[in-house]
mmCIF file of N, CA, C and O in Angstrom:
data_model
loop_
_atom_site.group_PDB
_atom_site.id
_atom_site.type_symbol
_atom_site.label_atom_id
_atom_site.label_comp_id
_atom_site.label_asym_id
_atom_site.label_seq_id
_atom_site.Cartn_x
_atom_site.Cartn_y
_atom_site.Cartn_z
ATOM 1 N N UNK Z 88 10.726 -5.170 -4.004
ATOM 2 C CA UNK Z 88 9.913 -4.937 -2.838
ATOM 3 C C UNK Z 88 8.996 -6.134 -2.655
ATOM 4 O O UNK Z 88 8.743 -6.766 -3.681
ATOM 5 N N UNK Z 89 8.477 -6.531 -1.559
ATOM 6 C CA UNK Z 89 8.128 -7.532 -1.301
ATOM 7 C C UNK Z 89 7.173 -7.161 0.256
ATOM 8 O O UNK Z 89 7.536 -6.660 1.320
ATOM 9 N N UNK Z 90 5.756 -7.705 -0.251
ATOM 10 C CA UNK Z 90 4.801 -7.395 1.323
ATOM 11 C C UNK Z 90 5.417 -8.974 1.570
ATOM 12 O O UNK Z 90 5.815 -9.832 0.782
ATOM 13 N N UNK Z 91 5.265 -8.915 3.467
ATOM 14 C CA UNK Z 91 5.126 -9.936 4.385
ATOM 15 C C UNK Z 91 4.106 -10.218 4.724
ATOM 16 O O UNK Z 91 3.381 -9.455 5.363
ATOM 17 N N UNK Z 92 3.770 -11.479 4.353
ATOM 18 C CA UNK Z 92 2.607 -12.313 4.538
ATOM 19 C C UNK Z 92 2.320 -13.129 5.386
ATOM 20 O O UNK Z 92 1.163 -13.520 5.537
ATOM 21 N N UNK Z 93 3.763 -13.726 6.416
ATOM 22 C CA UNK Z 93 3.710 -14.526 7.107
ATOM 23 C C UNK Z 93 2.430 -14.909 8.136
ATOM 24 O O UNK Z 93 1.909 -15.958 8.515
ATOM 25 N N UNK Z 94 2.231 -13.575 8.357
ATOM 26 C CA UNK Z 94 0.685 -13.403 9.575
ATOM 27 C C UNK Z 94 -0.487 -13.623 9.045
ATOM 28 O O UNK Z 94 -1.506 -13.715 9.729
ATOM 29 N N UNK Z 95 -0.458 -13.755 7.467
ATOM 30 C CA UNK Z 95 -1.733 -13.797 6.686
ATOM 31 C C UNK Z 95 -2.510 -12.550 6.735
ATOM 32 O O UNK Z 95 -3.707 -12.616 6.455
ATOM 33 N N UNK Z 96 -1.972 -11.398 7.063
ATOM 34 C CA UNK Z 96 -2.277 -10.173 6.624
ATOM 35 C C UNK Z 96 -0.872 -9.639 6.486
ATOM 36 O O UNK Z 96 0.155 -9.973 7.077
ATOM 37 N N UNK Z 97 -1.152 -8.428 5.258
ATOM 38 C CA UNK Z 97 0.127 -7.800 4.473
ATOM 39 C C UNK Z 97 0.380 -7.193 5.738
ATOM 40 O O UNK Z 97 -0.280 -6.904 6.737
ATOM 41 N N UNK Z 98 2.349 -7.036 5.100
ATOM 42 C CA UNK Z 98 2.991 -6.241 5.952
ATOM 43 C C UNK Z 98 3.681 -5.439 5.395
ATOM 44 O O UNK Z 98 4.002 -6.167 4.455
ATOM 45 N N UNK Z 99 4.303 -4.299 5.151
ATOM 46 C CA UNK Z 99 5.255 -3.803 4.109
ATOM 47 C C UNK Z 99 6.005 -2.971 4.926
ATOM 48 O O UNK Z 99 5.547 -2.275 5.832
ATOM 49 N N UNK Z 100 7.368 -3.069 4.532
ATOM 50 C CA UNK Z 100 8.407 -1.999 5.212
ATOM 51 C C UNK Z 100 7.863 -0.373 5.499
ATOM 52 O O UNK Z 100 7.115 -0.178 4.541
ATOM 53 N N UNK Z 101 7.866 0.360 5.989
ATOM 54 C CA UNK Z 101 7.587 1.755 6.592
ATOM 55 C C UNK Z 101 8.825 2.378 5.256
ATOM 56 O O UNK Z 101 8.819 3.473 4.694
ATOM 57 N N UNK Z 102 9.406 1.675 5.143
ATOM 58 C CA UNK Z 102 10.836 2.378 4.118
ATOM 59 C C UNK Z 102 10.323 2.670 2.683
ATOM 60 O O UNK Z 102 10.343 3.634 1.917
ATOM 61 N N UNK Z 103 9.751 1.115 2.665
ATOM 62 C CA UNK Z 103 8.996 1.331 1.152
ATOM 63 C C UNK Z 103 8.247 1.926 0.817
ATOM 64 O O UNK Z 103 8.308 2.236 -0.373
ATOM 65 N N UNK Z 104 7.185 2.410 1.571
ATOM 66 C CA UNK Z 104 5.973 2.532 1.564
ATOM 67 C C UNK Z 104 6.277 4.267 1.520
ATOM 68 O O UNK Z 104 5.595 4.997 0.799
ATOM 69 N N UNK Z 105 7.198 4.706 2.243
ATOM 70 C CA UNK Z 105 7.691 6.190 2.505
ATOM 71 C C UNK Z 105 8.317 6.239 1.428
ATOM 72 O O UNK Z 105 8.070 7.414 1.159
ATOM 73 N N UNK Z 106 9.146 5.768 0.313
ATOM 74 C CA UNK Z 106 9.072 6.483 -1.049
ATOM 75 C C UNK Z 106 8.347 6.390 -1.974
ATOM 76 O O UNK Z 106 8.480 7.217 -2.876
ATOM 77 N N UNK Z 107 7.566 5.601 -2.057
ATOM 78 C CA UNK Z 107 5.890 5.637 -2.848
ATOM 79 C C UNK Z 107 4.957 6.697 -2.462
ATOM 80 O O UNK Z 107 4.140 7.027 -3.322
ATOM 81 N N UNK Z 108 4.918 7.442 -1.044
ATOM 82 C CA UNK Z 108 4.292 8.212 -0.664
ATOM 83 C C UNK Z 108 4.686 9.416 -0.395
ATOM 84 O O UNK Z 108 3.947 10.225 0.166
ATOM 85 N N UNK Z 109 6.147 9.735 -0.837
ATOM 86 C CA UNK Z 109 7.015 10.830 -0.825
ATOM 87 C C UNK Z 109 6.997 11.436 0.843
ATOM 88 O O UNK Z 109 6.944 12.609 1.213
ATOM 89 N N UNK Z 110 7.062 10.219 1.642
ATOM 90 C CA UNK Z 110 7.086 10.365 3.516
ATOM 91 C C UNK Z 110 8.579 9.867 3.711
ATOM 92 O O UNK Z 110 9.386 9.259 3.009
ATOM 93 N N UNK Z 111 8.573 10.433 5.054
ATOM 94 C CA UNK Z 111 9.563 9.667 5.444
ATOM 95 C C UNK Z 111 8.888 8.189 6.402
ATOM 96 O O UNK Z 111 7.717 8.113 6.773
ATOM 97 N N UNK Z 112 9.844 7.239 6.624
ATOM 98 C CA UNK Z 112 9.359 6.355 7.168
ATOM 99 C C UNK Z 112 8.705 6.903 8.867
ATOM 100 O O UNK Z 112 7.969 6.118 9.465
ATOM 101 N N UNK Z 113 8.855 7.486 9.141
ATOM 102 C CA UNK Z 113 8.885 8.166 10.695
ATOM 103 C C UNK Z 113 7.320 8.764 10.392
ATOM 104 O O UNK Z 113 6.390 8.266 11.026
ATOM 105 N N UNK Z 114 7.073 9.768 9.475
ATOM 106 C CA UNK Z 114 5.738 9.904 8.965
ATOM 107 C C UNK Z 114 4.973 8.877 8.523
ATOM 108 O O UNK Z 114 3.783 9.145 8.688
ATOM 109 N N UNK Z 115 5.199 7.531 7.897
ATOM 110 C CA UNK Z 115 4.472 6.859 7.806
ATOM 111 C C UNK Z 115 4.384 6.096 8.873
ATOM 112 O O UNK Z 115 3.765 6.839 9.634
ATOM 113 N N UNK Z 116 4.545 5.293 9.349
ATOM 114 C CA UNK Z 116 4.690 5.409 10.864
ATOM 115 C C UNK Z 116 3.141 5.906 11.993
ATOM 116 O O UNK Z 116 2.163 5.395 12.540
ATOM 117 N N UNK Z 117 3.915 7.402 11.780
ATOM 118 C CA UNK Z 117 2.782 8.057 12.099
ATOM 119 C C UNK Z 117 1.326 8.580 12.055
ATOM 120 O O UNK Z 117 0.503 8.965 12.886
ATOM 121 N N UNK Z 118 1.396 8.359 10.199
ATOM 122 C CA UNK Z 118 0.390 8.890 10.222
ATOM 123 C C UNK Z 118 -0.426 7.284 9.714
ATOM 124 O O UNK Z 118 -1.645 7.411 9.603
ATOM 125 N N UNK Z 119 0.023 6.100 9.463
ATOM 126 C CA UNK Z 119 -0.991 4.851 9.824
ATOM 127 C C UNK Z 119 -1.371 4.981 11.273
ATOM 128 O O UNK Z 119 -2.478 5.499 11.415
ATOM 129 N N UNK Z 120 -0.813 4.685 12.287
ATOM 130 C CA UNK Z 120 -1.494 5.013 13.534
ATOM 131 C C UNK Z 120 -2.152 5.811 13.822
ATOM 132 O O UNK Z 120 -3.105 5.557 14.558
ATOM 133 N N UNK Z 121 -1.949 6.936 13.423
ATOM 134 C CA UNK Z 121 -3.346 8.131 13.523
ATOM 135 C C UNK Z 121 -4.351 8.095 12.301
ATOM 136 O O UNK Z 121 -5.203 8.951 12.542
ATOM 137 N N UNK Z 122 -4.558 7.623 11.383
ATOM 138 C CA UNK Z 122 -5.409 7.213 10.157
ATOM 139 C C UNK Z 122 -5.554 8.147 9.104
ATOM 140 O O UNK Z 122 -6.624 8.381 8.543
ATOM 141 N N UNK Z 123 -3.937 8.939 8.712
ATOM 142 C CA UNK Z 123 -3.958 9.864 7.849
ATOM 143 C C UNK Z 123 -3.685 9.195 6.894
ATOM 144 O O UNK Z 123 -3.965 9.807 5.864
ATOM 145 N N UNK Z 124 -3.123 7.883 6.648
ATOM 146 C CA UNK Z 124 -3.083 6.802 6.030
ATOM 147 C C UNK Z 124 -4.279 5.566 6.092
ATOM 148 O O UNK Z 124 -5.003 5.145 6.994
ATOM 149 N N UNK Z 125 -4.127 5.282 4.915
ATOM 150 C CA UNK Z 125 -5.900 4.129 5.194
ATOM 151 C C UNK Z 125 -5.339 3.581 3.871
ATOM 152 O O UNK Z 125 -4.824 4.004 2.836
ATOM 153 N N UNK Z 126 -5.786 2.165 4.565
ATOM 154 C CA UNK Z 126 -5.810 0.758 3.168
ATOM 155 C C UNK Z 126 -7.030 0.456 3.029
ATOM 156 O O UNK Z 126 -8.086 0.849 3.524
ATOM 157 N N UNK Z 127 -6.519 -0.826 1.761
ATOM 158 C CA UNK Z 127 -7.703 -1.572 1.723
ATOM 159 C C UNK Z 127 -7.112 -2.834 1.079
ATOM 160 O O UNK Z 127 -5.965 -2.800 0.633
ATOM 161 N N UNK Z 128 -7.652 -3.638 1.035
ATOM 162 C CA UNK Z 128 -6.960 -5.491 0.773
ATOM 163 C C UNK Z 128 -7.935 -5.898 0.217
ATOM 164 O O UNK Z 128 -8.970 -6.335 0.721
ATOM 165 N N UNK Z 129 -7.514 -5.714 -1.416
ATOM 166 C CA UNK Z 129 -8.623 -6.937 -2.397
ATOM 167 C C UNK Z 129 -7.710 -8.193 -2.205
ATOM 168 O O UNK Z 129 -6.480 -8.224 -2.171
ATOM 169 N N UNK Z 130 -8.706 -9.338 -2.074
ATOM 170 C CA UNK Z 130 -8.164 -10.704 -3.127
ATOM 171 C C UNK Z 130 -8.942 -11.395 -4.273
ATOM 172 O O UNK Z 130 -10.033 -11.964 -4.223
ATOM 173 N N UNK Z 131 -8.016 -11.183 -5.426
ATOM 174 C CA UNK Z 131 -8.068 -12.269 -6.252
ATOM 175 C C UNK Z 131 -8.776 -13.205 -6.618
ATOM 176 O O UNK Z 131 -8.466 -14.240 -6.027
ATOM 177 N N UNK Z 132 -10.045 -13.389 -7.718
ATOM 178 C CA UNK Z 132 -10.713 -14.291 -8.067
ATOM 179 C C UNK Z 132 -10.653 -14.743 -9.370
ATOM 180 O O UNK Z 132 -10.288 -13.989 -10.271
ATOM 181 N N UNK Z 133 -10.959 -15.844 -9.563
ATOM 182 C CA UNK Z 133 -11.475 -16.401 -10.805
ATOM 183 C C UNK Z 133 -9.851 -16.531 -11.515
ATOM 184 O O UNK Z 133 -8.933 -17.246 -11.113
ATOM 185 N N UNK Z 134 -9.855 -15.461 -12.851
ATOM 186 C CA UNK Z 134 -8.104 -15.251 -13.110
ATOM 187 C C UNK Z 134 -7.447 -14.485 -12.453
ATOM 188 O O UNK Z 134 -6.371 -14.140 -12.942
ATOM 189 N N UNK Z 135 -7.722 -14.102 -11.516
ATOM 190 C CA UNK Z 135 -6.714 -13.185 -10.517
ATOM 191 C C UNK Z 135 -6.875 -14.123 -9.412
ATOM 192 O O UNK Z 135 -6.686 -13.399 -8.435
ATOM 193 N N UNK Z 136 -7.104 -15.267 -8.989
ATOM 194 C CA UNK Z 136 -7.105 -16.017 -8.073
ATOM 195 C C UNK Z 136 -5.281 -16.302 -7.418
ATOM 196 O O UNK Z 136 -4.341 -16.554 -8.172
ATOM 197 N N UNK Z 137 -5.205 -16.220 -6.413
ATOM 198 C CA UNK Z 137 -3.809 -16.043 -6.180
ATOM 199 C C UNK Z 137 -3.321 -14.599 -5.711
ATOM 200 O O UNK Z 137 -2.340 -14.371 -5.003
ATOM 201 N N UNK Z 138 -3.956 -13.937 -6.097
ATOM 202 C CA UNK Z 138 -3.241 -12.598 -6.123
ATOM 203 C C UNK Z 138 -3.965 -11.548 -5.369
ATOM 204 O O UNK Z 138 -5.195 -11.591 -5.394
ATOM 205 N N UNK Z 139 -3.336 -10.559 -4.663
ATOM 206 C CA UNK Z 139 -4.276 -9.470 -3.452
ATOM 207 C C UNK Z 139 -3.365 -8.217 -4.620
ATOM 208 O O UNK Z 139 -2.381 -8.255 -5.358
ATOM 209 N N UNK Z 140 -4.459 -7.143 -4.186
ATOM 210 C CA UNK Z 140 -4.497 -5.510 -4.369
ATOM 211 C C UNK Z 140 -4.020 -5.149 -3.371
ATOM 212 O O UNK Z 140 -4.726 -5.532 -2.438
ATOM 213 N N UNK Z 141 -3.261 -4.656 -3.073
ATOM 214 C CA UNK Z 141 -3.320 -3.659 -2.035
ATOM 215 C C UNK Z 141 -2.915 -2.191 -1.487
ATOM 216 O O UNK Z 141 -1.761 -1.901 -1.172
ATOM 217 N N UNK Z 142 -3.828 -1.455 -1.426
ATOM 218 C CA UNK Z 142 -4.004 0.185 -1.560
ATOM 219 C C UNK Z 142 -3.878 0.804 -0.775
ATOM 220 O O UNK Z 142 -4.545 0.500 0.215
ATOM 221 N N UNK Z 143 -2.993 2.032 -0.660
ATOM 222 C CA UNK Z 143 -2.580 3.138 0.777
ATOM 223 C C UNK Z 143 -3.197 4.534 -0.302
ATOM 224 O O UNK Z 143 -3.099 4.946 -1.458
ATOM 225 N N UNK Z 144 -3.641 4.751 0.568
ATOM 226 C CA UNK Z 144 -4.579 6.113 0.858
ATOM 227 C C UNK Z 144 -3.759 7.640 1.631
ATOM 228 O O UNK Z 144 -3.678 7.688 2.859
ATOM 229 N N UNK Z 145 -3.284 8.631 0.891
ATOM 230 C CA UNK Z 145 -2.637 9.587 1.947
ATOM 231 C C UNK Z 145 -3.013 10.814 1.249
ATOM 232 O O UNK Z 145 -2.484 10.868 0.138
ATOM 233 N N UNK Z 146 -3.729 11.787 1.523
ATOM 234 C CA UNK Z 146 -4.230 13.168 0.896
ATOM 235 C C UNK Z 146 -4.646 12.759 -0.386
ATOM 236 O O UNK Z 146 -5.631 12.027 -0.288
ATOM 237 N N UNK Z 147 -4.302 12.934 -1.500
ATOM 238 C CA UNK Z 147 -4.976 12.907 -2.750
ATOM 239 C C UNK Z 147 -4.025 11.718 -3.226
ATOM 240 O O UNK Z 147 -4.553 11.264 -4.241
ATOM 241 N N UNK Z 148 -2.875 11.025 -2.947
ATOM 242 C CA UNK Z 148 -2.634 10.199 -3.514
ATOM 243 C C UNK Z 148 -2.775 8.232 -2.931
ATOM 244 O O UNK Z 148 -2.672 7.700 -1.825
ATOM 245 N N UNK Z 149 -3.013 7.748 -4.162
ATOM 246 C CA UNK Z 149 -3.277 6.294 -4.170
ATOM 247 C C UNK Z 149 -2.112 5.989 -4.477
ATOM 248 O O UNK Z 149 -1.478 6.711 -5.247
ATOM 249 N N UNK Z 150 -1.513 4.726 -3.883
ATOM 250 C CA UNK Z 150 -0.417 3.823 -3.822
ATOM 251 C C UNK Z 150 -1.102 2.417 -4.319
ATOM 252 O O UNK Z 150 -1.332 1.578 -3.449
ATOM 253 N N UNK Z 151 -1.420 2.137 -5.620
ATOM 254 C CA UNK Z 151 -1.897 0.330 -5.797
ATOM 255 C C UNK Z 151 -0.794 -0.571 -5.467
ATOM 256 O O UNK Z 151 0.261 0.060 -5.537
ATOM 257 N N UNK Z 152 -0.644 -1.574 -5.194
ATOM 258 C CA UNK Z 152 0.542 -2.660 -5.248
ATOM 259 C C UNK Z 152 -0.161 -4.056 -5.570
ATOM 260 O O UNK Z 152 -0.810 -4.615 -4.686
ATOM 261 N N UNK Z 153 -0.041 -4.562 -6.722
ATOM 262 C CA UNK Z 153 -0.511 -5.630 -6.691
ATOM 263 C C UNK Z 153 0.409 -6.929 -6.625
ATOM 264 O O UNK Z 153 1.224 -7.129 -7.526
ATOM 265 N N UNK Z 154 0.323 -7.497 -5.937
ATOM 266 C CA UNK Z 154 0.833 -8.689 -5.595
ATOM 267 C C UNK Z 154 0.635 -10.372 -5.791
ATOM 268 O O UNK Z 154 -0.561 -10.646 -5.689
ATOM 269 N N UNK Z 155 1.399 -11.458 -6.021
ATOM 270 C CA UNK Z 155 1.822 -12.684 -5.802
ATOM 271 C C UNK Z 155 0.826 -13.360 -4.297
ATOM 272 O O UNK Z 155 0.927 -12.657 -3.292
ATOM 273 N N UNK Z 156 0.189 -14.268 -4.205
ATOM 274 C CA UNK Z 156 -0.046 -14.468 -2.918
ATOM 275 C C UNK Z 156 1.478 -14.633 -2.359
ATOM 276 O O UNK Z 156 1.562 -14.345 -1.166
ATOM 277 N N UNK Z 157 2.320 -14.912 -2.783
ATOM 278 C CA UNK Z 157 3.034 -14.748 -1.302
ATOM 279 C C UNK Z 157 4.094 -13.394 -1.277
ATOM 280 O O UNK Z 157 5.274 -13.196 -0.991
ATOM 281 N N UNK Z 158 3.342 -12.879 -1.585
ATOM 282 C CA UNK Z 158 3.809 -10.757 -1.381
ATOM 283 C C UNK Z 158 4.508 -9.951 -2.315
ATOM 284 O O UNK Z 158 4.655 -8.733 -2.419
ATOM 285 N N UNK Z 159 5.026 -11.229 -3.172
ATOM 286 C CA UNK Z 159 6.000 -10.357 -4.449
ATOM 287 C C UNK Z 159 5.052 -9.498 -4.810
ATOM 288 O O UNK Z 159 3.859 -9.786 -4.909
ATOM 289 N N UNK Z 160 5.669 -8.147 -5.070
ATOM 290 C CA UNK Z 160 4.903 -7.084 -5.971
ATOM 291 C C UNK Z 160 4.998 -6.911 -7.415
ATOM 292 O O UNK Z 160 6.051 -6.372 -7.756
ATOM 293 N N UNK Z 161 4.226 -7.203 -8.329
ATOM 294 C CA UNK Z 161 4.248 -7.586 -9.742
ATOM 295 C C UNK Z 161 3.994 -5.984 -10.055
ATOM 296 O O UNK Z 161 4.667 -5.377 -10.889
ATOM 297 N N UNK Z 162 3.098 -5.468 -9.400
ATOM 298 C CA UNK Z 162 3.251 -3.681 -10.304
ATOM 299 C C UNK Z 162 2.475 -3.240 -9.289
ATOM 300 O O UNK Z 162 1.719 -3.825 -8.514
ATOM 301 N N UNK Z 163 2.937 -1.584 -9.486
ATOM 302 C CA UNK Z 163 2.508 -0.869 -8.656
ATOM 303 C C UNK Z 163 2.271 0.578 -9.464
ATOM 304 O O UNK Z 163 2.897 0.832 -10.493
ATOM 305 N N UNK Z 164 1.285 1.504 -8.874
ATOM 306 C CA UNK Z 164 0.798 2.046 -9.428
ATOM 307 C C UNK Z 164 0.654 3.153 -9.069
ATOM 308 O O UNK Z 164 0.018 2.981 -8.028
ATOM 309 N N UNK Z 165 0.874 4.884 -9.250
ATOM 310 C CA UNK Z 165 0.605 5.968 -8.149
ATOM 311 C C UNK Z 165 -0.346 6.614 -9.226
ATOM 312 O O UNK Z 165 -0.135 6.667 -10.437
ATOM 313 N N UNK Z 166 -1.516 7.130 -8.486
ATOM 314 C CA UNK Z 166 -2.411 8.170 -8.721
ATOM 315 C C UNK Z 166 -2.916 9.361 -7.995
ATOM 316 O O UNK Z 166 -3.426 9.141 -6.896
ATOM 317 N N UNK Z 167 -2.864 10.527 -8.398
ATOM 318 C CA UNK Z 167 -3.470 11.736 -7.956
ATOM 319 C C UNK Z 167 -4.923 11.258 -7.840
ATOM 320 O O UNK Z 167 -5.252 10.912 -8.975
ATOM 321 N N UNK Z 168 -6.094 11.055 -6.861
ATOM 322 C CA UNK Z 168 -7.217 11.271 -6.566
ATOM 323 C C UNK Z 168 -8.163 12.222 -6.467
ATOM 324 O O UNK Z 168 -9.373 12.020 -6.365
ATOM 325 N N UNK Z 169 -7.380 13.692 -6.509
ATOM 326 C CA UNK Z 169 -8.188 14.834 -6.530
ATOM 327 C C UNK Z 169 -9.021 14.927 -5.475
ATOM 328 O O UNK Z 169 -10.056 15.594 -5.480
ATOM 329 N N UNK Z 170 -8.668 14.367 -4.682
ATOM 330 C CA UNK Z 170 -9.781 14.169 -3.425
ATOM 331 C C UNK Z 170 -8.220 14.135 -2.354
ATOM 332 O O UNK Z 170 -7.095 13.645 -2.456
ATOM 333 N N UNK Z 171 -9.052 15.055 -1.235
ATOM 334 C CA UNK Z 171 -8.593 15.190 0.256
ATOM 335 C C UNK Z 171 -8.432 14.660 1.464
ATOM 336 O O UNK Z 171 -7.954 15.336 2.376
#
């Protein structure tokens, strides 16, 4: 898997992102445009220089992906949040 960076903000397939989040792509989709989905975009300092976080938000679960500056995903991460 691999984010697109070309625009200088991440991009990630709706495909991928819908089996990390147990959606279909059509739901994810949907529910980023309506904001049932929510990110957030760290970058990289010091020894992580090079490299962005980047986090999807959907009911109680977290999606981490940490990444390559140029989008390779080195690991990724799912957590229950316990939060709604």
């Amino acid at each position: 898997m691999k984010v697109d960076m070309r625009t200088g903000q991440p991009v990630i397939d709706a495909t991928d992102l819908a089996g990390l989040l147990d959606l279909t792509p059509d739901e994810v989709r949907d529910r980023m445009r309506d904001g049932r989905i929510t990110t957030r975009l760290e970058t990289g300092a010091d020894d992580d220089a090079g490299k962005m976080r980047l986090s999807f938000f959907h009911d109680d679960l977290r999606v981490r992906l940490t990444c390559s500056e140029d989008g390779t995903v080195l690991k990724t991460l799912r957590t229950r949040t316990g939060q709604r």
